[in-house]
mmCIF file of C-alpha atoms in Angstrom:
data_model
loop_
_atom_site.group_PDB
_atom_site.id
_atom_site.type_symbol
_atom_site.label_atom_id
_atom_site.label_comp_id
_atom_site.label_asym_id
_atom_site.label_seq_id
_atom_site.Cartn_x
_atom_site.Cartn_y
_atom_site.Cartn_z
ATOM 1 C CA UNK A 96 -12.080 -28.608 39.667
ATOM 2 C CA UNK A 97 -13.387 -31.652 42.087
ATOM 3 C CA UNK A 98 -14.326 -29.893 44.996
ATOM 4 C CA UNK A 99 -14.945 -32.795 46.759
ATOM 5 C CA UNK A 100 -11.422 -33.272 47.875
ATOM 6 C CA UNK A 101 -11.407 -29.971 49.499
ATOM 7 C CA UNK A 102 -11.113 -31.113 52.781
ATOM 8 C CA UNK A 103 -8.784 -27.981 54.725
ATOM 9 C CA UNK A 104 -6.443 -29.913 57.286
ATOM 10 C CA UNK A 105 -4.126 -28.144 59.671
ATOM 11 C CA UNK A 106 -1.376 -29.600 60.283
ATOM 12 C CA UNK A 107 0.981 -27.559 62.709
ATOM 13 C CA UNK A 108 -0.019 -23.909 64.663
ATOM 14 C CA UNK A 109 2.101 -22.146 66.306
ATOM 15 C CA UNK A 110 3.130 -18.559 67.732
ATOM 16 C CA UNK A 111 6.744 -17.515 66.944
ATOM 17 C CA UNK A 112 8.727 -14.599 68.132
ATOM 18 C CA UNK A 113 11.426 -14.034 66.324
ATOM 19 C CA UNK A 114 14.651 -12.401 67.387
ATOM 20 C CA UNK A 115 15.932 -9.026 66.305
ATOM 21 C CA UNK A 116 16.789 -9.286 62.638
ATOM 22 C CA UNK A 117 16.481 -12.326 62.486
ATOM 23 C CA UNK A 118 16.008 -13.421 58.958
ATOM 24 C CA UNK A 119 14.711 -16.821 57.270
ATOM 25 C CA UNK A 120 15.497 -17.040 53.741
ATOM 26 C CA UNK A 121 14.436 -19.331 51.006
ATOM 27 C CA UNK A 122 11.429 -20.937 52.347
ATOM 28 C CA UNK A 123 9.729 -23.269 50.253
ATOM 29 C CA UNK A 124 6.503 -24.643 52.816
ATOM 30 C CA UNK A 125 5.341 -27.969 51.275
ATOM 31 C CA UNK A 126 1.467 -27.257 52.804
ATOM 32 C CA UNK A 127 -0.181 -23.647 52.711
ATOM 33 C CA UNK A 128 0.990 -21.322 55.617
ATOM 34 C CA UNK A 129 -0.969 -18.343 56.955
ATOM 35 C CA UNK A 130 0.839 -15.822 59.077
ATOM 36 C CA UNK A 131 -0.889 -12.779 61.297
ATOM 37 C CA UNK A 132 1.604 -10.111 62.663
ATOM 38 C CA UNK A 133 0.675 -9.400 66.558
ATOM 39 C CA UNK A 134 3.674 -7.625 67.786
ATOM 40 C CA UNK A 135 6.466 -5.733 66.216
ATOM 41 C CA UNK A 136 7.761 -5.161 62.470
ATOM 42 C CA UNK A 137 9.074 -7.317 59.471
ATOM 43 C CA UNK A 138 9.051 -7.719 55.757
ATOM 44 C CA UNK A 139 7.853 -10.475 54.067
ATOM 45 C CA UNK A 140 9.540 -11.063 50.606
ATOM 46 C CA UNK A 141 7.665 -13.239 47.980
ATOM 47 C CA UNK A 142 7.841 -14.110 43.927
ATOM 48 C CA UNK A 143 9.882 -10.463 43.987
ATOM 49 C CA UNK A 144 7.254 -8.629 45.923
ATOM 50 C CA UNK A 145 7.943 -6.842 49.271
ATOM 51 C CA UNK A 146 5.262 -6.141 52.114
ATOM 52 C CA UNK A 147 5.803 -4.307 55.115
ATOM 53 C CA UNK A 148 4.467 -6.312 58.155
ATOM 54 C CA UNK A 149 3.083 -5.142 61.300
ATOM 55 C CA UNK A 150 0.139 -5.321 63.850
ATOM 56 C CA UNK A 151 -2.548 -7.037 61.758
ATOM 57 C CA UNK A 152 -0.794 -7.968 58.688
ATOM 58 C CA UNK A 153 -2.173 -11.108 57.595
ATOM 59 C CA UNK A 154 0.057 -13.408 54.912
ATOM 60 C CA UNK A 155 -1.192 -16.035 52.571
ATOM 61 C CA UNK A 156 1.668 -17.966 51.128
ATOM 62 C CA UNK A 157 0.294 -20.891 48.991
ATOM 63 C CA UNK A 158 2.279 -24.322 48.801
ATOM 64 C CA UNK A 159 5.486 -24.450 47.754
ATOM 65 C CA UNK A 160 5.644 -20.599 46.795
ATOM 66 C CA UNK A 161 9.120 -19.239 47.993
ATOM 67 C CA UNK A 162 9.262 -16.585 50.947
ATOM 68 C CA UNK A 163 11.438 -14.827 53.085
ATOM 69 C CA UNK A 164 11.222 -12.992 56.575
ATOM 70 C CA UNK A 165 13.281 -10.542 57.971
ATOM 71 C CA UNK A 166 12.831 -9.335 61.470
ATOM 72 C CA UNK A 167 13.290 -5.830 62.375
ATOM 73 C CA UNK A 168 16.398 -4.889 64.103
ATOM 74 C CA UNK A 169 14.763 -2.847 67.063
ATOM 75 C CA UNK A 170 11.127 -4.076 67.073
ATOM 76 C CA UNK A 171 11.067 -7.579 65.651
ATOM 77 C CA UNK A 172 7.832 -9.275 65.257
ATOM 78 C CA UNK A 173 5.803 -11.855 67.117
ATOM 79 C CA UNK A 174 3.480 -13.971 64.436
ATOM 80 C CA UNK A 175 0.850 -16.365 64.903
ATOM 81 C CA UNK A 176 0.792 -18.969 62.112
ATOM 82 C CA UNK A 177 -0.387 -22.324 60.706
ATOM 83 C CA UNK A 178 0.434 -24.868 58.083
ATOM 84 C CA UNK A 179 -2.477 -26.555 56.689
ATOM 85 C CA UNK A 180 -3.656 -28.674 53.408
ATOM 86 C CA UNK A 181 -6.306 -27.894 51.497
ATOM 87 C CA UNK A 182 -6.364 -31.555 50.501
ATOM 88 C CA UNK A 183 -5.001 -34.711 52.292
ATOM 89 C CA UNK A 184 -1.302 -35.424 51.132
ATOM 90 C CA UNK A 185 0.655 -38.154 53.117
ATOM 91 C CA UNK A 186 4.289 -37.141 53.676
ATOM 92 C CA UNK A 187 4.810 -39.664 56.023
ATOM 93 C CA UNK A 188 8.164 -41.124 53.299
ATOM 94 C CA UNK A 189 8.930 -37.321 53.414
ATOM 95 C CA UNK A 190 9.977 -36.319 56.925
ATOM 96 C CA UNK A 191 9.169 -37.889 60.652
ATOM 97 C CA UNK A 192 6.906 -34.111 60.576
ATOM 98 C CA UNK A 193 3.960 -33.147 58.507
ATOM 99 C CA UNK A 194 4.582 -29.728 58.210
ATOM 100 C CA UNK A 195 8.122 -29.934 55.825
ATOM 101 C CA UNK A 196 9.680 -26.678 55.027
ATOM 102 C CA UNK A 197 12.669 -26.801 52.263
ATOM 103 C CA UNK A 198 15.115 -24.342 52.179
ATOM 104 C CA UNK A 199 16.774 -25.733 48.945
ATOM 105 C CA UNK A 200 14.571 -25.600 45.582
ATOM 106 C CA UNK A 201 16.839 -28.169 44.091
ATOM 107 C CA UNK A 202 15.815 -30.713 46.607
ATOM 108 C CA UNK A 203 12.221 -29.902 46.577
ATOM 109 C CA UNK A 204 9.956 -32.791 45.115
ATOM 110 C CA UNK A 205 7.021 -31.359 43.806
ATOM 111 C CA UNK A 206 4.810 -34.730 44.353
ATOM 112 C CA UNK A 207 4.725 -33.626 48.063
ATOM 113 C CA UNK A 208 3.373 -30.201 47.560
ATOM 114 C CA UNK A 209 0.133 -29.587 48.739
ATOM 115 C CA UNK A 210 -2.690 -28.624 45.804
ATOM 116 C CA UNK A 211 -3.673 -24.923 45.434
ATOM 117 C CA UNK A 212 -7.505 -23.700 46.393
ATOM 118 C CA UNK A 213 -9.412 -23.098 43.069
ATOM 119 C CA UNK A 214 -10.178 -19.478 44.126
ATOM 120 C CA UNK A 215 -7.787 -16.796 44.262
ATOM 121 C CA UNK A 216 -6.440 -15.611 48.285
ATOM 122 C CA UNK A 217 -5.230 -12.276 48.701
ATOM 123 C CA UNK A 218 -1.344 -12.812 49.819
ATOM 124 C CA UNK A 219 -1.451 -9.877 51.799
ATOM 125 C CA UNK A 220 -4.365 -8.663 53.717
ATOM 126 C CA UNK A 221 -5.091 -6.387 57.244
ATOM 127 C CA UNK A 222 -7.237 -7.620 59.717
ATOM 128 C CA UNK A 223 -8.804 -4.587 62.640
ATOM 129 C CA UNK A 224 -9.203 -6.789 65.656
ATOM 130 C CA UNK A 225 -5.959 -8.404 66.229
ATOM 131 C CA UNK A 226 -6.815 -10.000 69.384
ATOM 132 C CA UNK A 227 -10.166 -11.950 67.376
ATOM 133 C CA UNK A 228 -7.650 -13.325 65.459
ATOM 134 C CA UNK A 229 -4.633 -14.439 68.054
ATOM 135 C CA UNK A 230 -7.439 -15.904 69.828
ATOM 136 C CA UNK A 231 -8.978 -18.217 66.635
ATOM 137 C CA UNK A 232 -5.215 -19.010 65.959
ATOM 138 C CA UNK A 233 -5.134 -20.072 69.327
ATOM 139 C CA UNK A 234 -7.992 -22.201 69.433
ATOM 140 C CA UNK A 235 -6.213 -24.860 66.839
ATOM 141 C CA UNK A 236 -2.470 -24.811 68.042
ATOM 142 C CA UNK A 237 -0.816 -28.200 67.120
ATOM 143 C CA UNK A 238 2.400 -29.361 67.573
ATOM 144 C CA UNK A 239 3.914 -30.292 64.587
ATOM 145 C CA UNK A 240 3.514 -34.328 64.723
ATOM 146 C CA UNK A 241 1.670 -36.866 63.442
ATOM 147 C CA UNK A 242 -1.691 -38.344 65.094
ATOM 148 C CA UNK A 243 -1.470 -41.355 67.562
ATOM 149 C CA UNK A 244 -3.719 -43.321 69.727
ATOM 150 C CA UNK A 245 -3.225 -41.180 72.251
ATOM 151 C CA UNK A 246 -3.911 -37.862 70.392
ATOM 152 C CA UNK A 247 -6.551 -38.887 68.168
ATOM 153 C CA UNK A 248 -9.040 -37.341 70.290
ATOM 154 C CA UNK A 249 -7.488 -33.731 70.819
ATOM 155 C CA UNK A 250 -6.408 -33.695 67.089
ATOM 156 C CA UNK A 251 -10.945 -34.091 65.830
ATOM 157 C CA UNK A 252 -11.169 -30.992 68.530
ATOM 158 C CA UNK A 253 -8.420 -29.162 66.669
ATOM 159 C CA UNK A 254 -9.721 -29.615 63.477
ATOM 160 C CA UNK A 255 -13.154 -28.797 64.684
ATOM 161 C CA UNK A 256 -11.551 -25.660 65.852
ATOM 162 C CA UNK A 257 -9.575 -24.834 62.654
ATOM 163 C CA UNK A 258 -12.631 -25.447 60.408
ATOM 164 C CA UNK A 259 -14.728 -23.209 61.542
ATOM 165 C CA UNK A 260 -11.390 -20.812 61.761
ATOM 166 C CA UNK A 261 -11.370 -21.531 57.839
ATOM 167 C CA UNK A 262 -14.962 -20.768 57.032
ATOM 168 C CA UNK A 263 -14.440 -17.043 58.950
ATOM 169 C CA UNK A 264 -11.444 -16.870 57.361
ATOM 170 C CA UNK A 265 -12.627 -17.743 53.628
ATOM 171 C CA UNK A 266 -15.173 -15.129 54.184
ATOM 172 C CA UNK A 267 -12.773 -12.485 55.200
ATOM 173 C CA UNK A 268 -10.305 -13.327 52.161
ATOM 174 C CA UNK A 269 -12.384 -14.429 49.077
ATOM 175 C CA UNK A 270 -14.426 -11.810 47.095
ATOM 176 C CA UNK A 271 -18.130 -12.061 46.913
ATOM 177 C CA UNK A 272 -18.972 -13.734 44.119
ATOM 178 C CA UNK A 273 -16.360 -16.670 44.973
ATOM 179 C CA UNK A 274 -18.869 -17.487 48.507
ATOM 180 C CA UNK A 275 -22.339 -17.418 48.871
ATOM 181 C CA UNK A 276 -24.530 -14.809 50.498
ATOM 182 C CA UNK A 277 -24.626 -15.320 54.385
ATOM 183 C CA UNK A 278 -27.933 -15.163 53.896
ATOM 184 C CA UNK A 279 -28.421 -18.048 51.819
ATOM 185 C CA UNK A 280 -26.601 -20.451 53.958
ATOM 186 C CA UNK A 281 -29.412 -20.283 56.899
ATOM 187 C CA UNK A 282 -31.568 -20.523 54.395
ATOM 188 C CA UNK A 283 -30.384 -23.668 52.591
ATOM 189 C CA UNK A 284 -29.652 -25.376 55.901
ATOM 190 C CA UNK A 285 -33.555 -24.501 56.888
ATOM 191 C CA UNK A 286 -34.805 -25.742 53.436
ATOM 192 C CA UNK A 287 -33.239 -28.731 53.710
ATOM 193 C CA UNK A 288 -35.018 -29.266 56.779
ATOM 194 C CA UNK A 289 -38.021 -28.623 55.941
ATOM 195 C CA UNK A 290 -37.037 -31.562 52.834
ATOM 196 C CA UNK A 291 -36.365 -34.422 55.520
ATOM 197 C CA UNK A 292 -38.940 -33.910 57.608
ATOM 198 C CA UNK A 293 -42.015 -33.269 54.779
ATOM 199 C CA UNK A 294 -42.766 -29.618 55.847
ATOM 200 C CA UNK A 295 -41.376 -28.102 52.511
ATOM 201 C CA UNK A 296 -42.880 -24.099 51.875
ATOM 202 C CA UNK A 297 -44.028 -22.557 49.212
ATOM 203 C CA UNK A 298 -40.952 -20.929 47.689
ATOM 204 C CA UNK A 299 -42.622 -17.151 48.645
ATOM 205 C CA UNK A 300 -42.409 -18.105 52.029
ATOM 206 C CA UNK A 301 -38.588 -18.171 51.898
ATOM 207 C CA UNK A 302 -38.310 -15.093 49.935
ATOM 208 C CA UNK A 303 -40.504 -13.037 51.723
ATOM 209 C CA UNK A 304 -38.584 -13.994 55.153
ATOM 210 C CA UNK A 305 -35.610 -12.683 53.733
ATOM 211 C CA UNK A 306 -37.592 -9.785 52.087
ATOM 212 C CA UNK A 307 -35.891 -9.693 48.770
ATOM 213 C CA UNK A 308 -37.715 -10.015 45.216
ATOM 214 C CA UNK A 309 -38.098 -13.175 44.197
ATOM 215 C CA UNK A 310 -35.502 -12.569 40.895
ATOM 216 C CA UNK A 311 -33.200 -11.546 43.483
ATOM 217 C CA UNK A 312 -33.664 -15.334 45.479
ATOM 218 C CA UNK A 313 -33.429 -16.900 42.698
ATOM 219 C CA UNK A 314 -30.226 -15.089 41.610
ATOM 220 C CA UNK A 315 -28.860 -15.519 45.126
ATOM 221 C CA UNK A 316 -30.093 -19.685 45.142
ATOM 222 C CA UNK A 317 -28.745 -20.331 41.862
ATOM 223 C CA UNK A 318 -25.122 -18.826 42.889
ATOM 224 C CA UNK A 319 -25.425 -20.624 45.979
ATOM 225 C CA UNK A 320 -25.933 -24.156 44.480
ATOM 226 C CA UNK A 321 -25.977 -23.770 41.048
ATOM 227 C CA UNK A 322 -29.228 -24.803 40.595
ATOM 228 C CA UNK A 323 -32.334 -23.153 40.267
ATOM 229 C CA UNK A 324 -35.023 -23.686 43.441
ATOM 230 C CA UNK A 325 -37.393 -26.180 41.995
ATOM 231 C CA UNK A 326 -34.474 -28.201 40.322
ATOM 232 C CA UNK A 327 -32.552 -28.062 43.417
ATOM 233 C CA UNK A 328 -35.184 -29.338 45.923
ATOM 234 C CA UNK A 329 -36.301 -32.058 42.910
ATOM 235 C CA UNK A 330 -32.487 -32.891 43.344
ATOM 236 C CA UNK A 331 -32.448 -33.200 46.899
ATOM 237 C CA UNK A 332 -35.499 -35.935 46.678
ATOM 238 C CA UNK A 333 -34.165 -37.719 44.000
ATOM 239 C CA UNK A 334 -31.004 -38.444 45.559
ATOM 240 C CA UNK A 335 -32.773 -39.563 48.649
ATOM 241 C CA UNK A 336 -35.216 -41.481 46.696
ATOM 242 C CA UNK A 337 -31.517 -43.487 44.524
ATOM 243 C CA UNK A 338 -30.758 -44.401 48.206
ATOM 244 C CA UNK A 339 -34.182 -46.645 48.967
ATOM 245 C CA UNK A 340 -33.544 -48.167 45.226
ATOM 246 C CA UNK A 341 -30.097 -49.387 46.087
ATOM 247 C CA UNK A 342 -30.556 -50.470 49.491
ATOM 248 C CA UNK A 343 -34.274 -51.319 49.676
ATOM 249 C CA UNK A 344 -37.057 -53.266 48.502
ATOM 250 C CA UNK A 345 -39.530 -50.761 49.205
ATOM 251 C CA UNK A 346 -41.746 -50.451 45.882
ATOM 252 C CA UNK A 347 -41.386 -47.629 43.373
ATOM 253 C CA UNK A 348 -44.841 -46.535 43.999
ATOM 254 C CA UNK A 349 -44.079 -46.309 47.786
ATOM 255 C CA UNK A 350 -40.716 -44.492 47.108
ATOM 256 C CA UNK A 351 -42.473 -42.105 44.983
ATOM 257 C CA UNK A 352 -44.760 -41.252 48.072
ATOM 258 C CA UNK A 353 -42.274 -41.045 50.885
ATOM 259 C CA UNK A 354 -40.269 -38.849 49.328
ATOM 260 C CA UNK A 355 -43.208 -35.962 48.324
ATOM 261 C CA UNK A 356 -43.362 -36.691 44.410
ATOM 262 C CA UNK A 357 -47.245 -36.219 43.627
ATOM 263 C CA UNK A 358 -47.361 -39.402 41.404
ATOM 264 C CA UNK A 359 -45.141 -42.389 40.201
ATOM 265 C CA UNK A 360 -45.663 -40.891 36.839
ATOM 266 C CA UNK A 361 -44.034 -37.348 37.828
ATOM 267 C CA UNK A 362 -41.240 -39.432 39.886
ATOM 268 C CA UNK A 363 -40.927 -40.883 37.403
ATOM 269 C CA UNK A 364 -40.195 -38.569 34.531
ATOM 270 C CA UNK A 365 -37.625 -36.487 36.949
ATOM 271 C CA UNK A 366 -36.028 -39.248 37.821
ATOM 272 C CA UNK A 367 -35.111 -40.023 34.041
ATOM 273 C CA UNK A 368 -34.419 -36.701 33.299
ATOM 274 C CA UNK A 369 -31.933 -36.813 36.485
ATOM 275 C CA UNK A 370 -30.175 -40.215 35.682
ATOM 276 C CA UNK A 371 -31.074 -41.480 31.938
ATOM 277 C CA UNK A 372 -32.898 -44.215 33.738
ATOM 278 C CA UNK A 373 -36.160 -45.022 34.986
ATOM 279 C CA UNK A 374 -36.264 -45.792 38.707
ATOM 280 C CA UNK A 375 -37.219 -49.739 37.639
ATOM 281 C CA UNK A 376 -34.094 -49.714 35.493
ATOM 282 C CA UNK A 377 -31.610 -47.943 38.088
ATOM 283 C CA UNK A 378 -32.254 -50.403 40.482
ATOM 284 C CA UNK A 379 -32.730 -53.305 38.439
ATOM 285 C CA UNK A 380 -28.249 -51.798 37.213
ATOM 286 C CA UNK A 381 -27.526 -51.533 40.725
ATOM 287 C CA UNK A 382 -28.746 -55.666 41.469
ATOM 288 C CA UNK A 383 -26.693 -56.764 38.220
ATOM 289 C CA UNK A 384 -23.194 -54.515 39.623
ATOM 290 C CA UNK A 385 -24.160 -55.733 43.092
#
C-alpha cells in the first residue's frame, strides 16, 4: 500500500434534518461519507446489516458501499455529515459537483470511486460528547462545489480544519496497533528537531523523559516508524545529506560534517548501505540523469 497518496480531502459538509420518515434508498456515495446522529432516531441499512441510530451514533460508509436511511416517523433525525477522499480523484467529466451520489448501481462507474483506507474503520461507532463533535463537523462545512479563484482561500482553511478533524477522528476509530502511541508523536516531532538544528540526545535522554524502559521505546519507535532509533536518525541524515549531493557542490568531506557523521569513512559506509552507492557515485548518477 503507497501511503503516500493518502492525502484525506473533504469535499462537501453539511447538517441535514430530515423529515419524518423520510427514507433515502439505494445510495451508492462515490467518496467516503461519515455521518454523526445529533437529534432524533433512524436506521441505517448497509451490505444487509441494520443499526439503530440516535444521539451519538457515528456511521462510516466507505466509497461506493450501498446504504439506506430511514427517518423515524415521530422523532426523525438531524445528522451532521461529510463526503471526503482519502485520495485525490477528479470527477470533474462526472458531475458539475464533487460529491456524486448514485442511486442506480447499473449506472455506477467504478473508475470514479474513491480508493478505500488500508486500515479497517468501524462502520458503526458511539461517540459521548455530541456537541465536541457537531462543533468539529462544523468547523469544515463546505458547500458542495468545486474551488475557484474566489474560494481558494476559504477552501486551504477548510481543509486545515478537516485535517486535524481526521487525525482526532483516526484516533477515535482505528485500533491501537493501526496508530502510533500519542506519546511517540511529540517525541518524533522533538527528535527531529533536535536533528536539524545539531542538538541530537543521547537516546536515554528520550526514554527516561517518557519514563518507560528502554525495550519498551524501542518497541514503541520501531511501530512508530518502522525503524529502529539509530537506523532511523542515520536515515533522517542521510536523506538530508542526498539533498546537498544533488543540488550542491559542497564536498563530500564537508557534507559528511554538516550533517553530524563522525568521519567521511562512517558517512560513507551508511550511505552505501542506504543507497548501493557511495556518495561520489550518487552524485556523480544524478549529473549524468541531470
Amino acid at each position: 500500500m503507497d501511503f503516500a497518496v493518502f492525502h484525506p480531502y473533504v469535499l462537501y459538509a453539511t447538517r441535514y434534518p430530515f423529515s419524518k420518515g423520510q427514507s433515502n434508498n439505494n445510495r451508492h456515495c462515490y467518496s467516503s461519507s461519515l455521518y454523526l446522529i445529533t437529534e432524533g432516531r433512524g436506521i441505517v441499512r448497509t451490505c444487509g446489516r441494520t443499526h439503530i441510530t440516535d444521539p451519538g451514533s457515528l456511521v462510516y460508509i466507505p466509497a461506493g458501499q450501498p446504504h439506506d436511511w430511514i427517518a423515524d416517523s415521530r422523532d426523525p433525525m438531524v445528522h451532521v455529515c461529510c463526503y471526503f477522499d482519502w485520495a485525490h480523484v477528479d470527477r470533474r467529466n462526472l458531475a458539475d459537483h464533487p460529491s456524486v451520489i448514485c442511486y442506480d448501481m447499473a449506472q455506477l462507474n467504478p473508475s470514479y470511486v474513491g480508493p478505500a483506507f488500508p486500515y479497517a474503520i468501524p462502520e458503526f461507532m458511539r461517540v459521548e460528547k455530541v456537541s465536541l463533535w457537531s462543533d468539529w463537523f462544523e468547523k469544515f462545512y463546505t458547500g458542495n462545489q468545486y474551488e475557484n479563484e474566489h474560494t481558494y482561500m476559504r477552501s486551504v482553511k477548510t481543509q486545515s480544519h478537516f485535517l486535524q478533524f481526521m487525525e482526532f477522528f483516526l484516533a477515535f476509530a482505528l485500533q491501537d496497533d493501526a496508530i502510533p502511541d500519542h506519546r511517540m508523536n511529540k517525541l518524533l516531532q522533538r527528535l527531529d528537531q533536535d536533528i536539524l538544528h545539531g542538538k541530537l540526545q543521547p537516546l536515554e535522554t528520550y526514554y527516561e523523559e517518557l519514563r518507560i524502559s528502554r525495550g519498551y521505546f524501542f518497541e514503541l519507535f520501531k511501530r512508530s516508524t518502522g525503524l529502529p532509533p539509530t537506523q532511523y536518525i542515520n536515515q533522517f541524515r542521510i536523506h538530508r545529506a542526498k539533498e546537498d549531493l544533488r543540488n550542491t557542490d559542497i564536498s563530500i568531506t564537508e557534507i559528511a560534517e554538516k550533517f553530524g557523521f563522525s568521519s567521511i569513512h562512517y558517512f560513507s559506509k551508511l550511505f552505501r548501505q542506504f543507497n548501493g552507492l557511495s556518495p561520489l557515485e550518487y552524485r556523480k548518477h544524478q549529473m549524468e540523469a541531470d
